[in-house]
Structures are given as C-alpha cells and as structure tokens.
C-alpha cells in the first residue's frame, strides 16, 4: 500500500504557499497583538508593574480581583485575544480586575528571593490594590506558580484576602511525574555558589519543549492547512507563538529556591516551608478556596493540584476540573465559559 | 521537472525574498519551522512507503531541548570538535596500519600548530579534564536518546500493524504517539535519570572551572572580578527593597491620615 508521499507533498506545498501569502502581508505594525484590553498602570517597582483594567460600562462588584501569574512566561496569556481573554470575561461579569506584571529581570535582580516576591512585591501589590479599589480585602486569582505564591501569601497574610482562586497550581511536587521533575532532582542547587547567574528565558523554553519534544517541535508545524484555511486560527496561532517566544529570565535566587524548596524537597506539601523564618502552612488559610485543575495537564498533573484539598478545611475548599491542558484549560473558549460561570457563582 | 518540483523551487524563491524583507522576525522563524517540518514529514511518509528504517525520525540528539551544549561558550564547542577530529584521525591511522597502506601523511607537519598553547597552560588542563568528563557524560546520554528512536520505531510498527486502513494522518499520529511513549518510558528509567544527573554535575564543574580561570585573568588585567560585582548587586537589591518598603509605609500612613482628617472635618 502506497501512502502517496507525492500527493502529500503537493497538498502540503499548496497550503504552505497560502500561509506564506498570508504572513507576508504582516509587518511589525499590523501583526496580531496580545493583551489588547485597555489597562492603566497604577504602581511600578523596579521591573514590576501593577495594572488596573478599564471597567466596562456595567455595574461593578465590590471586591476586586488581583491576578498573579507565574514568573515563567508572560502574564499576557490571560488576555490573549478578545475571544479568549480571561480578563475580558471577568470584566464582563462586573469585576474590577488588577494584574501583576513581574517584568523582565536582569542581572541586578539576581538576589531577588522567594520571600522578596511573596512578602515583598506581591504584598505591596495587594496593599496597593486595596487602596486603589478602596476595599478592605481582595480576591486573589493565582495561576500556576502564581497560584503557589498566592497560597503562601494567603497563609501568611490572611487579613487581606476575601477569597482565593488557584488555577493549574501545583501543590504536591512529588506528583509531577515527568522529565521536569527528574531533571530538577539532578540539578544540585547546593553546589550553586552565590554568583549563580539568572536562568535565561531561552533555557526555560528549551526545558518546557523537552517535556513534549515531538509535539512541540514537529507536530505543531505539520499542518499549514489548519492555519491557512481560517484567519482566526492563524491569528490565534501567531499570538500563541509570540507569547511562547517571549520568556523572561528568572531571577537566580528565587529560581534556585523554588527548585530546591518545591520541586526537590516538596516543602509546601510537607509543611516544612519557611520564608524568612516564617513557617508557611496552608492550613493557616482562613478564606474560601476554589481550586481549578486541568484534566490533561502534563506540567501540573491533576493529582499535583488536587493535593491542596489535604491542607484546606473542607468547609472552605472547593475544586473544579477543566477539560484541557495546562494553558488550554483557561484559554479555550469552551472551558473559559465554564470557568467564568463557576468563578462568578462562587465569588458572589 | 515535475510540477511539484517547480512549485517547491517557487516556494524556496519566495521564502528567500521574504527572509530579506521587513516581515517580523518571528514570522520568518514560523515559516522556516513549517518548511523544515514539511520536509521532515515528507521524508517520514516516503520512508514508511519504502519500508525503510524509521529510527532516525525520533532523533533527540539534534533537538535543541536535549542539547546541553546549546548555551556552551564557542571555545568549548571548538575543544569538543578537536576531540572528535582526533578520534577520526586515530581511527584512520589504525585502519591504514591494518590495511598496510602508506602512513606518511599521518606525520604531516604542514597543518600542525607549531605551538600548542593548551598543553602549556596549567589552568586550562582543568578545563580539558572537565571537557573530557563532559564528553563521556554526553556519550552516555546520547546513547540513551538514540534508544528512544529504536523503541519508538518498534512501538510505531506495533501501532501500524493494528490498523485495517492505512492513511497519512494515521502515520503522523502514530509517529507522535510512538515518540512520546518511548520518551516517557526511557526518560523515567534509573539509567537515564542517572546519566542526566551526571551530565548536570559535569556541566556545573565546567562552569566553576571557567569561572575560576576568568577570575584569575580578570585580576591580572586589573578588571573587576565577580566578588565586587556580586557585592554591588547585593547592595543594589537591598537598597531597592528598603526603598520600596519605605515608600509603601509612607503611602499607607498618608492614606490613614487622610481618612482621619476627613472624619474630623
């Protein structure tokens, strides 16, 4: 049986030609942009920026939401494009939405620690958000590593948090059975001297690609037909590529601490995490917690996120599955609809 | 020339024009990626058609994500190249001796460096030792990565034989599944994990050796070494943190005072 590689090549070339025609129409000014929902800068500190999104012309809810994303990758993913914007969906429900943009660390930030991020930068952003919105407390929405930071913050500063939402956030790092976990075990952080440089964004991208190399390096670029046939698909693809290629460096100290305390020692789950001599116990969280996890997440497997239930009082804890992968869970149109409905009902 | 050959040439011509145009760089990269994968999948399907060996289609050795040398300084890549060249040289020498062929060219001084700086610089013997260890660690991990291709080829054939109807879509789907399954299987073995840890150890030793030599040379030249730079970075970080805390306290106090004043009025 011949598969006719000739027919395949002909079909492929025709669609690749279409893709070339489409891409050649874009220049720097006309290329599809991310993060287009209007927002205002309300605070900046070193590389960090805190934004408040412009409210839509609808009745506003009292307590604002502060979104905390991971240090890895840019937070623009929460506002990828209007149809897939988590931010816009929240604004449409009448929430006042704030976002922390951690910025692009450089060599002068290499000594920024996890304590600086959580009890320093995040703490000051929470205080700013409270003052700006004239609210005694805020709702915190933490995504991935941002969720881990949010949990630590809520445990250490319960007075500021009304409700806490975590999205695809790992708690039990021994449950992350993938190359990332075994890789992190091999990195001897105790051999890292004071003078460890920041971890480059490029290294991080390569590391994540190594989790699914055949999918992310080959399969993704196999079918130009899926892009050339639909303008919407092409624009979404181009925005995703832009986001994937825009990976900030990681401040050396915080990266090493996270690797050691979370991936290697699993300290948060084992209740042995200290941030500058303060014991971080998730059981100290006093607010209601809604924990979303993705059913096909290869970076934070469901069990790694669901482990949060072992720490929060049952009366305060709720969890909800989202169909999809680590990112797809909150940018896919279908699951975003489900996420927002559940979130809105729960926060009311 | 067939019509598909002429189409391919036309596409190449267009791509060359676009790559020198003002199209955003990331779009040029996207087109390059699509083109490379187009060639890749065409070859895969051709190989499946011709029942040729498929192992190389799961080759991780050339994948950037699995190449620890990606960020290695150019001079170390040169050193590794030198080792490889000498490996080839000695293989040929032994082959010539075995075959009783002329050996004169093996003492060709014309291409020899008259001075070998590496051997006479004691500091760099430390680097050479690290490079040798790195080479050994790379060989181990590369062998395991090659075994991923072998396992994937075997899994692929198993999946193909279960099919009633064959199609290009199924070939590509099975290629992907076989690769991911083989990688998951092998990357979680003790052997692979140990080889990976060894590689990281050796890379770290190399970085420390490089740092040690750099520090020495910088101090000979009277330029700042790492310690003064580290001290500056620490100082700057502390200043930033203190300032931010001071600013926050001040603004919080101002807000409280403002509220109190408003209540009094």
Coordinates of C-alpha atoms in Angstrom, one line a residue:
Chain A
X1 CA 0.0 0.0 0.0
X2 CA 1.5 3.3 -1.0
X3 CA 0.6 6.4 1.0
X4 CA 1.5 8.6 -1.9
X5 CA 4.1 10.9 -0.4
X6 CA 3.9 12.8 -3.7
X7 CA 0.2 13.6 -3.1
X8 CA 1.1 14.7 0.5
X9 CA 3.9 17.0 -0.7
X10 CA 1.6 18.6 -3.3
X11 CA -1.1 19.2 -0.8
X12 CA 1.4 20.5 1.7
X13 CA 3.0 22.9 -0.7
X14 CA -0.3 24.3 -1.8
X15 CA -1.2 25.2 1.9
X16 CA 2.3 26.3 2.7
X17 CA 2.1 28.7 -0.2
X18 CA -1.2 30.1 1.2
X19 CA 0.5 30.5 4.6
X20 CA 3.4 32.4 3.0
X21 CA 0.9 34.7 1.2
X22 CA -0.9 35.4 4.5
X23 CA 2.2 36.0 6.6
X24 CA 3.8 38.2 4.0
X25 CA 1.0 40.7 4.5
X26 CA 2.1 41.5 8.1
X27 CA 4.7 43.9 9.3
X28 CA 5.6 45.0 12.8
X29 CA 2.6 47.3 13.0
X30 CA -0.1 45.1 11.5
X31 CA 0.8 41.8 13.2
X32 CA -1.9 40.5 15.6
X33 CA -1.2 41.8 19.1
X34 CA -1.7 40.3 22.5
X35 CA -3.0 41.9 25.7
X36 CA -5.1 44.5 23.9
X37 CA -7.7 45.0 26.7
X38 CA -7.2 48.6 27.9
X39 CA -5.5 48.9 31.3
X40 CA -3.8 51.6 33.4
X41 CA -0.6 51.4 35.3
X42 CA -1.2 52.2 38.9
X43 CA 2.1 51.1 40.5
X44 CA 5.6 50.2 39.5
X45 CA 8.6 49.0 41.4
X46 CA 11.8 48.1 39.7
X47 CA 10.7 45.8 36.8
X48 CA 7.3 45.1 38.3
X49 CA 4.1 46.8 37.1
X50 CA 0.6 46.6 38.6
X51 CA -2.2 47.3 36.2
X52 CA -5.9 48.0 36.7
X53 CA -8.1 47.2 33.7
X54 CA -10.6 49.7 32.5
X55 CA -14.0 48.8 33.7
X56 CA -16.8 48.1 31.2
X57 CA -20.0 50.1 31.4
X58 CA -21.8 47.7 33.7
X59 CA -22.5 47.6 37.5
X60 CA -19.2 46.9 39.3
X61 CA -18.8 44.3 42.0
X62 CA -17.4 45.4 45.3
X63 CA -14.3 43.3 45.8
X64 CA -11.7 43.4 43.1
X65 CA -9.7 40.5 41.7
X66 CA -5.9 40.6 41.6
X67 CA -4.4 38.2 39.1
X68 CA -1.0 36.7 39.9
X69 CA 0.7 34.9 37.2
X70 CA 3.9 32.7 37.2
X71 CA 7.4 34.1 36.9
X72 CA 7.9 31.8 33.9
X73 CA 6.3 33.2 30.8
X74 CA 4.5 36.5 30.5
X75 CA 1.0 37.2 32.0
X76 CA -0.3 38.4 28.6
X77 CA -1.7 34.9 28.2
X78 CA -4.7 35.8 30.4
X79 CA -5.6 38.4 27.7
X80 CA -4.5 36.5 24.6
X81 CA -7.2 37.9 22.3
X82 CA -10.8 39.2 22.9
X83 CA -12.5 35.8 22.3
X84 CA -10.1 34.0 24.6
X85 CA -9.4 36.7 27.2
X86 CA -9.9 35.6 30.8
X87 CA -9.5 39.3 31.8
X88 CA -12.3 40.4 29.5
X89 CA -14.6 37.6 30.7
X90 CA -14.1 38.8 34.3
X91 CA -14.7 42.4 33.3
X92 CA -17.9 41.4 31.6
X93 CA -19.1 40.0 34.9
X94 CA -18.5 43.3 36.6
X95 CA -15.3 42.5 38.4
X96 CA -12.6 45.2 38.8
X97 CA -9.5 43.4 37.6
X98 CA -5.9 44.0 38.5
X99 CA -2.9 42.3 37.1
X100 CA 0.7 41.9 38.3
X101 CA 3.3 42.0 35.5
X102 CA 6.6 40.8 37.1
X103 CA 8.6 42.3 34.2
X104 CA 11.9 41.2 32.8
X105 CA 14.5 40.5 35.5
X106 CA 18.1 41.4 34.6
X107 CA 21.4 40.7 36.3
X108 CA 20.8 43.3 39.0
X109 CA 17.8 41.2 40.2
X110 CA 19.7 38.0 40.7
X111 CA 19.4 38.2 44.5
X112 CA 15.6 38.6 44.5
X113 CA 14.4 35.8 46.7
X114 CA 11.0 34.0 47.0
X115 CA 10.5 36.0 50.2
X116 CA 11.0 39.2 48.2
X117 CA 8.5 38.1 45.6
X118 CA 5.8 36.9 48.1
X119 CA 6.2 39.0 51.2
X120 CA 7.6 42.0 49.3
X121 CA 6.4 42.6 45.8
X122 CA 3.1 40.6 46.0
X123 CA 2.4 42.1 49.4
X124 CA 2.9 45.6 48.2
X125 CA 0.7 44.9 45.1
X126 CA -2.1 43.6 47.4
X127 CA -1.9 46.7 49.6
X128 CA -1.9 49.0 46.5
X129 CA -4.9 47.1 45.1
X130 CA -6.8 47.6 48.3
X131 CA -6.1 51.3 48.5
X132 CA -6.8 51.9 44.8
X133 CA -10.1 50.0 44.9
X134 CA -11.0 51.3 48.4
X135 CA -11.6 47.8 49.6
X136 CA -10.5 46.2 52.9
X137 CA -9.9 42.9 51.2
X138 CA -9.3 41.5 47.7
X139 CA -10.0 38.3 45.8
X140 CA -6.7 36.7 44.7
X141 CA -6.5 34.6 41.5
X142 CA -3.2 32.8 41.2
X143 CA -2.2 30.9 38.0
X144 CA 0.3 28.1 38.1
X145 CA 3.3 29.2 40.1
X146 CA 1.3 32.4 40.7
X147 CA -1.1 30.2 42.5
X148 CA 1.6 28.8 44.7
X149 CA 2.7 32.4 45.5
X150 CA -0.9 33.3 46.2
X151 CA -1.4 30.3 48.6
X152 CA 1.8 31.2 50.5
X153 CA 0.6 34.8 50.7
X154 CA -2.9 33.9 51.9
X155 CA -1.3 31.7 54.6
X156 CA 0.9 34.5 55.8
X157 CA -1.4 37.5 55.4
X158 CA -5.0 36.1 55.8
X159 CA -6.3 39.5 56.8
X160 CA -6.1 40.9 53.2
X161 CA -7.8 38.1 51.3
X162 CA -11.5 37.7 50.9
X163 CA -11.4 34.6 48.6
X164 CA -8.7 32.7 46.8
X165 CA -8.8 31.1 43.4
X166 CA -6.0 28.9 42.2
X167 CA -5.7 27.8 38.6
X168 CA -3.5 24.9 37.5
X169 CA -1.3 25.4 40.5
X170 CA 1.0 22.6 41.8
X171 CA 1.0 21.7 45.5
X172 CA 2.4 18.2 45.7
X173 CA 5.5 18.3 43.5
X174 CA 6.2 14.6 44.0
X175 CA 3.2 14.0 41.9
X176 CA 4.6 15.7 38.9
X177 CA 6.0 12.5 37.3
X178 CA 7.6 13.9 34.2
X179 CA 11.0 14.9 32.9
X180 CA 10.8 18.2 34.6
X181 CA 10.6 16.6 38.0
X182 CA 13.5 14.2 37.3
X183 CA 15.5 17.0 35.7
X184 CA 15.1 19.2 38.8
X185 CA 16.3 16.4 41.0
X186 CA 19.5 16.3 39.1
X187 CA 20.3 20.0 39.5
X188 CA 22.5 20.3 42.6
X189 CA 21.4 23.6 44.0
X190 CA 23.7 23.1 47.0
X191 CA 26.6 23.4 44.6
X192 CA 25.4 26.7 43.2
X193 CA 27.5 29.5 44.5
X194 CA 26.4 33.0 45.4
X195 CA 27.3 34.1 42.0
X196 CA 24.8 31.9 40.1
X197 CA 23.5 33.9 37.1
X198 CA 19.8 34.3 36.3
X199 CA 18.3 31.5 34.4
X200 CA 17.7 32.6 30.8
X201 CA 14.3 32.6 29.2
X202 CA 15.7 30.6 26.4
X203 CA 16.8 27.8 28.8
X204 CA 13.3 27.8 30.3
X205 CA 11.7 27.5 26.8
X206 CA 14.0 24.6 25.9
X207 CA 13.3 22.9 29.2
X208 CA 9.5 23.0 28.6
X209 CA 9.9 21.9 25.0
X210 CA 11.8 18.9 26.3
X211 CA 8.7 17.7 28.0
X212 CA 6.9 17.0 24.7
X213 CA 9.6 17.5 22.1
X214 CA 7.9 15.7 19.2
X215 CA 4.6 17.5 19.8
X216 CA 6.1 21.0 20.2
X217 CA 8.9 20.9 17.7
X218 CA 7.4 18.8 14.9
X219 CA 3.6 18.2 15.1
X220 CA 2.9 21.9 15.8
X221 CA 4.3 22.8 12.3
X222 CA 3.0 19.8 10.4
X223 CA -0.3 21.2 9.0
X224 CA -0.2 24.7 7.5
X225 CA -3.7 23.9 6.1
X226 CA -5.2 24.3 9.6
X227 CA -3.9 27.9 9.7
X228 CA -4.1 29.0 6.1
X229 CA -7.8 28.0 5.8
X230 CA -9.1 30.1 8.7
X231 CA -7.9 33.7 9.5
X232 CA -9.0 33.4 13.1
X233 CA -6.9 30.2 13.7
X234 CA -3.9 31.9 12.1
X235 CA -4.1 34.9 14.4
X236 CA -4.5 32.8 17.5
X237 CA -1.5 30.7 16.4
X238 CA 0.6 33.8 15.8
X239 CA -0.3 35.3 19.2
X240 CA 0.5 32.0 20.9
X241 CA 3.8 31.8 19.2
X242 CA 4.6 35.4 20.2
X243 CA 3.7 34.5 23.8
X244 CA 5.8 31.3 23.8
X245 CA 8.8 33.1 22.5
X246 CA 8.6 35.9 25.0
X247 CA 10.1 34.2 28.0
X248 CA 11.7 36.4 30.7
X249 CA 14.8 35.4 32.6
X250 CA 14.3 34.1 36.1
X251 CA 16.0 35.8 39.0
X252 CA 18.7 33.4 40.1
X253 CA 17.9 33.2 43.8
X254 CA 14.2 32.9 43.5
X255 CA 14.6 30.2 40.8
X256 CA 17.0 28.2 42.9
X257 CA 14.9 28.5 46.0
X258 CA 11.8 27.4 44.1
X259 CA 13.6 24.5 42.5
X260 CA 15.0 23.4 45.9
X261 CA 12.1 24.0 48.2
X262 CA 9.3 23.0 45.9
X263 CA 10.5 20.6 43.3
X264 CA 13.3 18.8 45.2
X265 CA 12.0 19.0 48.8
X266 CA 8.3 19.4 48.2
X267 CA 8.3 21.6 51.3
X268 CA 4.9 23.3 50.8
X269 CA 3.1 20.0 50.7
X270 CA 5.3 18.5 53.5
X271 CA 4.5 21.6 55.7
X272 CA 8.2 22.4 56.1
X273 CA 8.4 25.6 54.0
X274 CA 9.8 28.7 55.7
X275 CA 10.0 32.1 54.1
X276 CA 12.5 34.2 56.0
X277 CA 11.9 32.3 59.3
X278 CA 8.1 32.4 58.9
X279 CA 6.5 28.9 58.7
X280 CA 4.2 28.7 55.7
X281 CA 1.3 26.4 56.5
X282 CA -1.6 26.1 54.0
X283 CA -3.8 25.2 56.9
X284 CA -3.4 28.8 58.1
X285 CA -5.5 29.9 55.1
X286 CA -8.8 31.2 56.5
X287 CA -10.6 32.2 53.4
X288 CA -12.6 30.1 50.9
X289 CA -10.5 28.5 48.2
X290 CA -11.6 27.4 44.7
X291 CA -9.1 25.2 43.0
X292 CA -9.3 24.7 39.3
X293 CA -7.1 22.0 37.7
X294 CA -6.7 20.8 34.1
X295 CA -7.5 17.2 33.3
X296 CA -4.8 16.8 30.7
X297 CA -2.1 18.9 32.2
X298 CA 1.4 17.4 31.6
X299 CA 3.1 20.2 33.6
X300 CA 0.8 20.2 36.7
X301 CA -0.9 16.8 36.6
X302 CA -4.4 16.8 38.3
X303 CA -3.2 15.0 41.4
X304 CA -0.5 17.6 42.0
X305 CA -3.1 20.3 42.1
X306 CA -5.8 18.4 43.9
X307 CA -3.4 17.8 46.8
X308 CA -4.5 21.2 48.0
X309 CA -7.6 19.5 49.5
X310 CA -5.4 17.9 52.1
X311 CA -4.5 21.2 53.5
X312 CA -7.6 23.4 53.5
X313 CA -10.6 22.9 55.8
X314 CA -13.3 21.0 53.9
X315 CA -15.9 23.7 54.6
X316 CA -13.6 26.3 52.8
X317 CA -12.4 24.2 49.9
X318 CA -13.9 23.5 46.5
X319 CA -12.2 22.1 43.4
X320 CA -13.3 22.0 39.8
X321 CA -11.8 20.2 36.8
X322 CA -11.3 21.9 33.5
X323 CA -11.0 19.9 30.3
X324 CA -7.8 20.6 28.6
X325 CA -4.0 21.1 29.0
X326 CA -2.1 23.5 31.2
X327 CA -2.8 26.6 29.1
X328 CA -5.8 25.3 27.1
X329 CA -7.8 25.0 30.3
X330 CA -8.2 28.7 30.6
X331 CA -7.8 30.0 27.1
X332 CA -10.0 27.5 25.2
X333 CA -13.4 29.2 24.5
X334 CA -15.3 26.3 25.8
X335 CA -13.6 25.8 29.1
X336 CA -13.3 29.5 29.7
X337 CA -17.0 29.8 29.6
X338 CA -17.3 27.1 32.2
X339 CA -14.5 28.6 34.3
X340 CA -16.1 32.1 34.4
X341 CA -19.6 30.7 35.3
X342 CA -18.2 28.7 38.2
X343 CA -16.0 31.5 39.3
X344 CA -18.8 34.1 39.2
X345 CA -21.2 31.9 41.1
X346 CA -18.6 31.1 43.7
X347 CA -17.4 34.6 44.2
X348 CA -20.9 36.1 44.6
Chain B
X1 CA 11.0 18.9 -13.9
X2 CA 7.7 17.8 -12.3
X3 CA 5.1 20.4 -11.4
X4 CA 5.6 19.7 -7.7
X5 CA 9.4 20.3 -8.1
X6 CA 8.8 23.6 -9.8
X7 CA 6.3 24.6 -7.1
X8 CA 8.9 23.7 -4.4
X9 CA 11.5 25.9 -6.2
X10 CA 9.0 28.7 -6.4
X11 CA 8.3 28.4 -2.7
X12 CA 12.0 28.5 -1.9
X13 CA 12.4 31.6 -4.0
X14 CA 9.5 33.3 -2.2
X15 CA 10.9 32.3 1.2
X16 CA 14.3 33.8 0.3
X17 CA 12.7 37.0 -0.7
X18 CA 10.6 37.1 2.4
X19 CA 13.5 36.4 4.7
X20 CA 15.3 39.5 3.5
X21 CA 12.1 41.6 3.7
X22 CA 10.7 43.5 6.7
X23 CA 8.4 40.7 7.8
X24 CA 8.6 40.3 11.6
X25 CA 11.4 38.0 12.5
X26 CA 9.2 35.6 14.5
X27 CA 7.1 35.1 11.3
X28 CA 10.2 34.2 9.4
X29 CA 11.0 31.7 12.1
X30 CA 7.5 30.3 11.9
X31 CA 7.7 29.8 8.1
X32 CA 11.1 28.2 8.5
X33 CA 9.7 25.8 11.1
X34 CA 6.8 24.9 8.8
X35 CA 9.2 24.4 5.9
X36 CA 11.5 22.2 7.9
X37 CA 8.6 20.1 9.3
X38 CA 7.2 19.8 5.7
X39 CA 10.5 18.2 4.6
X40 CA 10.6 16.1 7.7
X41 CA 7.1 14.6 7.3
X42 CA 7.5 14.1 3.6
X43 CA 10.6 12.0 4.3
X44 CA 8.8 10.1 7.1
X45 CA 6.0 9.2 4.7
X46 CA 8.5 8.3 2.0
X47 CA 10.4 6.0 4.4
X48 CA 7.1 4.4 5.5
X49 CA 6.2 3.8 1.9
X50 CA 9.6 2.3 1.1
X51 CA 9.6 0.3 4.3
X52 CA 13.0 1.9 5.3
X53 CA 14.3 2.2 8.8
X54 CA 12.5 4.9 10.8
X55 CA 14.6 5.2 14.0
X56 CA 16.2 8.4 12.9
X57 CA 12.8 10.1 12.9
X58 CA 12.7 10.2 16.7
X59 CA 16.3 11.5 16.9
X60 CA 16.6 13.6 20.1
X61 CA 20.3 14.1 19.7
X62 CA 19.8 17.1 17.4
X63 CA 16.8 18.5 19.3
X64 CA 17.8 21.9 20.9
X65 CA 15.8 21.0 24.1
X66 CA 18.1 18.0 24.6
X67 CA 21.3 19.7 23.7
X68 CA 23.2 20.8 26.8
X69 CA 25.8 22.4 24.6
X70 CA 23.3 25.0 23.3
X71 CA 24.5 27.7 25.7
X72 CA 28.1 26.5 25.9
X73 CA 30.8 29.0 25.0
X74 CA 32.1 28.7 21.5
X75 CA 35.6 27.9 22.6
X76 CA 34.3 24.7 24.4
X77 CA 32.5 23.6 21.3
X78 CA 35.8 24.0 19.5
X79 CA 37.5 21.9 22.0
X80 CA 34.9 19.2 21.7
X81 CA 35.3 19.4 17.9
X82 CA 39.1 18.9 18.3
X83 CA 38.5 15.8 20.3
X84 CA 36.2 14.5 17.7
X85 CA 38.6 15.3 14.9
X86 CA 41.4 13.4 16.7
X87 CA 39.1 10.5 17.3
X88 CA 38.6 10.3 13.5
X89 CA 42.3 10.8 12.9
X90 CA 43.4 7.9 15.1
X91 CA 40.6 5.6 13.6
X92 CA 42.0 6.3 10.1
X93 CA 45.6 5.7 11.3
X94 CA 44.7 2.3 12.8
X95 CA 42.7 1.4 9.6
X96 CA 45.7 2.4 7.4
X97 CA 48.1 0.2 9.6
X98 CA 45.6 -2.7 9.3
X99 CA 45.4 -2.3 5.5
X100 CA 49.2 -1.8 5.2
X101 CA 48.6 1.5 3.4
X102 CA 51.0 4.4 3.2
X103 CA 51.4 6.3 6.5
X104 CA 53.4 9.3 5.5
X105 CA 50.5 11.7 5.7
X106 CA 50.0 10.9 9.3
X107 CA 53.1 12.9 10.3
X108 CA 52.1 15.9 8.2
X109 CA 53.6 18.9 10.0
X110 CA 52.2 21.4 7.5
X111 CA 48.9 21.6 9.3
X112 CA 50.3 21.2 12.8
X113 CA 50.3 24.2 15.1
X114 CA 54.0 24.9 16.0
X115 CA 52.9 25.8 19.4
X116 CA 50.2 24.1 21.4
X117 CA 49.0 26.7 24.0
X118 CA 46.5 24.5 25.7
X119 CA 49.1 21.9 26.8
X120 CA 51.4 24.5 28.3
X121 CA 48.8 26.4 30.3
X122 CA 48.2 24.6 33.6
X123 CA 44.9 26.3 34.3
X124 CA 43.4 25.1 31.0
X125 CA 44.2 21.4 31.8
X126 CA 41.5 21.8 34.4
X127 CA 39.1 22.8 31.6
X128 CA 40.3 19.9 29.4
X129 CA 39.6 17.4 32.2
X130 CA 36.1 18.8 32.6
X131 CA 35.6 18.7 28.8
X132 CA 36.7 15.0 28.8
X133 CA 34.2 14.3 31.5
X134 CA 31.6 16.2 29.6
X135 CA 32.3 14.2 26.5
X136 CA 31.9 11.0 28.4
X137 CA 28.6 12.1 30.0
X138 CA 27.3 13.2 26.6
X139 CA 28.1 9.9 25.1
X140 CA 26.1 8.1 27.8
X141 CA 23.0 10.4 27.4
X142 CA 23.2 10.4 23.6
X143 CA 23.2 6.6 23.6
X144 CA 20.1 6.6 25.7
X145 CA 18.5 9.2 23.5
X146 CA 19.2 7.1 20.4
X147 CA 17.5 4.2 22.2
X148 CA 14.3 6.4 22.3
X149 CA 14.3 6.3 18.4
X150 CA 14.8 2.5 18.4
X151 CA 12.0 2.0 20.9
X152 CA 9.7 4.4 19.1
X153 CA 10.3 2.6 15.8
X154 CA 9.2 -0.6 17.4
X155 CA 6.1 0.9 19.0
X156 CA 5.3 2.6 15.7
X157 CA 5.3 -0.8 13.8
X158 CA 3.1 -2.3 16.5
X159 CA 0.5 0.5 16.1
X160 CA 0.6 0.3 12.3
X161 CA 0.0 -3.4 12.2
X162 CA -3.2 -3.0 14.3
X163 CA -4.7 -0.8 11.6
X164 CA -7.1 -2.1 9.0
X165 CA -6.8 1.0 6.8
X166 CA -3.6 3.0 6.5
X167 CA -3.5 6.7 5.9
X168 CA -1.0 9.6 6.1
X169 CA -2.9 11.0 9.0
X170 CA -2.6 7.8 11.0
X171 CA 1.2 7.5 10.1
X172 CA 1.7 11.0 11.6
X173 CA -0.5 10.3 14.6
X174 CA 1.4 7.0 15.3
X175 CA 4.7 8.7 14.8
X176 CA 3.8 11.2 17.5
X177 CA 2.4 8.7 19.9
X178 CA 5.3 6.3 19.5
X179 CA 7.8 9.1 20.1
X180 CA 6.1 10.4 23.2
X181 CA 5.5 6.9 24.7
X182 CA 9.1 5.9 24.0
X183 CA 10.4 9.1 25.6
X184 CA 8.2 8.8 28.7
X185 CA 9.3 5.2 29.1
X186 CA 13.0 5.7 28.7
X187 CA 13.4 9.1 30.4
X188 CA 11.9 7.7 33.6
X189 CA 14.4 4.8 33.9
X190 CA 17.1 4.9 36.6
X191 CA 19.8 4.7 33.9
X192 CA 18.5 7.8 32.1
X193 CA 18.0 9.8 35.2
X194 CA 21.4 8.9 36.5
X195 CA 23.0 9.9 33.1
X196 CA 21.2 13.2 33.2
X197 CA 22.3 13.9 36.8
X198 CA 25.9 13.1 35.8
X199 CA 25.7 15.5 32.8
X200 CA 24.4 18.3 35.0
X201 CA 27.2 17.6 37.5
X202 CA 29.9 17.8 34.9
X203 CA 28.4 21.0 33.3
X204 CA 28.4 22.6 36.7
X205 CA 32.1 21.6 37.2
X206 CA 32.9 23.1 33.9
X207 CA 31.2 26.4 34.7
X208 CA 33.1 26.5 38.0
X209 CA 36.4 25.8 36.3
X210 CA 35.6 28.5 33.7
X211 CA 34.8 31.0 36.5
X212 CA 38.0 30.2 38.4
X213 CA 40.1 30.9 35.3
X214 CA 38.2 34.0 34.3
X215 CA 38.6 35.4 37.8
X216 CA 42.4 34.9 37.7
X217 CA 42.7 36.6 34.3
X218 CA 40.5 39.5 35.2
X219 CA 42.5 40.2 38.3
X220 CA 45.8 40.1 36.2
X221 CA 44.2 42.7 33.9
X222 CA 43.0 44.8 36.9
X223 CA 39.4 44.4 35.9
X224 CA 36.5 43.8 38.4
X225 CA 36.2 40.2 39.4
X226 CA 32.9 38.5 40.3
X227 CA 33.1 39.3 44.0
X228 CA 32.9 43.2 43.7
X229 CA 30.1 42.8 41.1
X230 CA 28.2 40.5 43.5
X231 CA 28.7 42.9 46.3
X232 CA 27.3 45.7 44.2
X233 CA 24.3 43.6 43.1
X234 CA 23.5 42.7 46.7
X235 CA 23.8 46.3 47.8
X236 CA 21.5 47.5 45.0
X237 CA 19.0 44.8 45.8
X238 CA 18.9 45.8 49.4
X239 CA 18.5 49.5 48.6
X240 CA 15.6 48.7 46.2
X241 CA 13.9 46.6 48.8
X242 CA 14.3 49.1 51.6
X243 CA 13.1 52.0 49.4
X244 CA 10.1 50.1 48.3
X245 CA 9.2 49.2 51.9
X246 CA 9.7 52.8 53.0
X247 CA 7.6 54.1 50.1
X248 CA 4.8 51.6 51.0
X249 CA 4.8 52.5 54.7
X250 CA 4.7 56.2 53.8
X251 CA 1.8 55.9 51.4
X252 CA -0.2 53.7 53.8
X253 CA 0.4 56.3 56.6
X254 CA -0.7 59.1 54.3
X255 CA -3.9 57.3 53.4
X256 CA -4.7 56.6 57.1
X257 CA -4.0 60.3 57.9
X258 CA -6.2 61.4 55.0
X259 CA -9.1 59.2 56.2
X260 CA -8.6 60.5 59.8
X261 CA -8.6 64.1 58.6
X262 CA -11.8 63.5 56.5
X263 CA -13.5 62.1 59.6
X264 CA -12.6 65.1 61.6
X265 CA -14.0 67.6 59.1

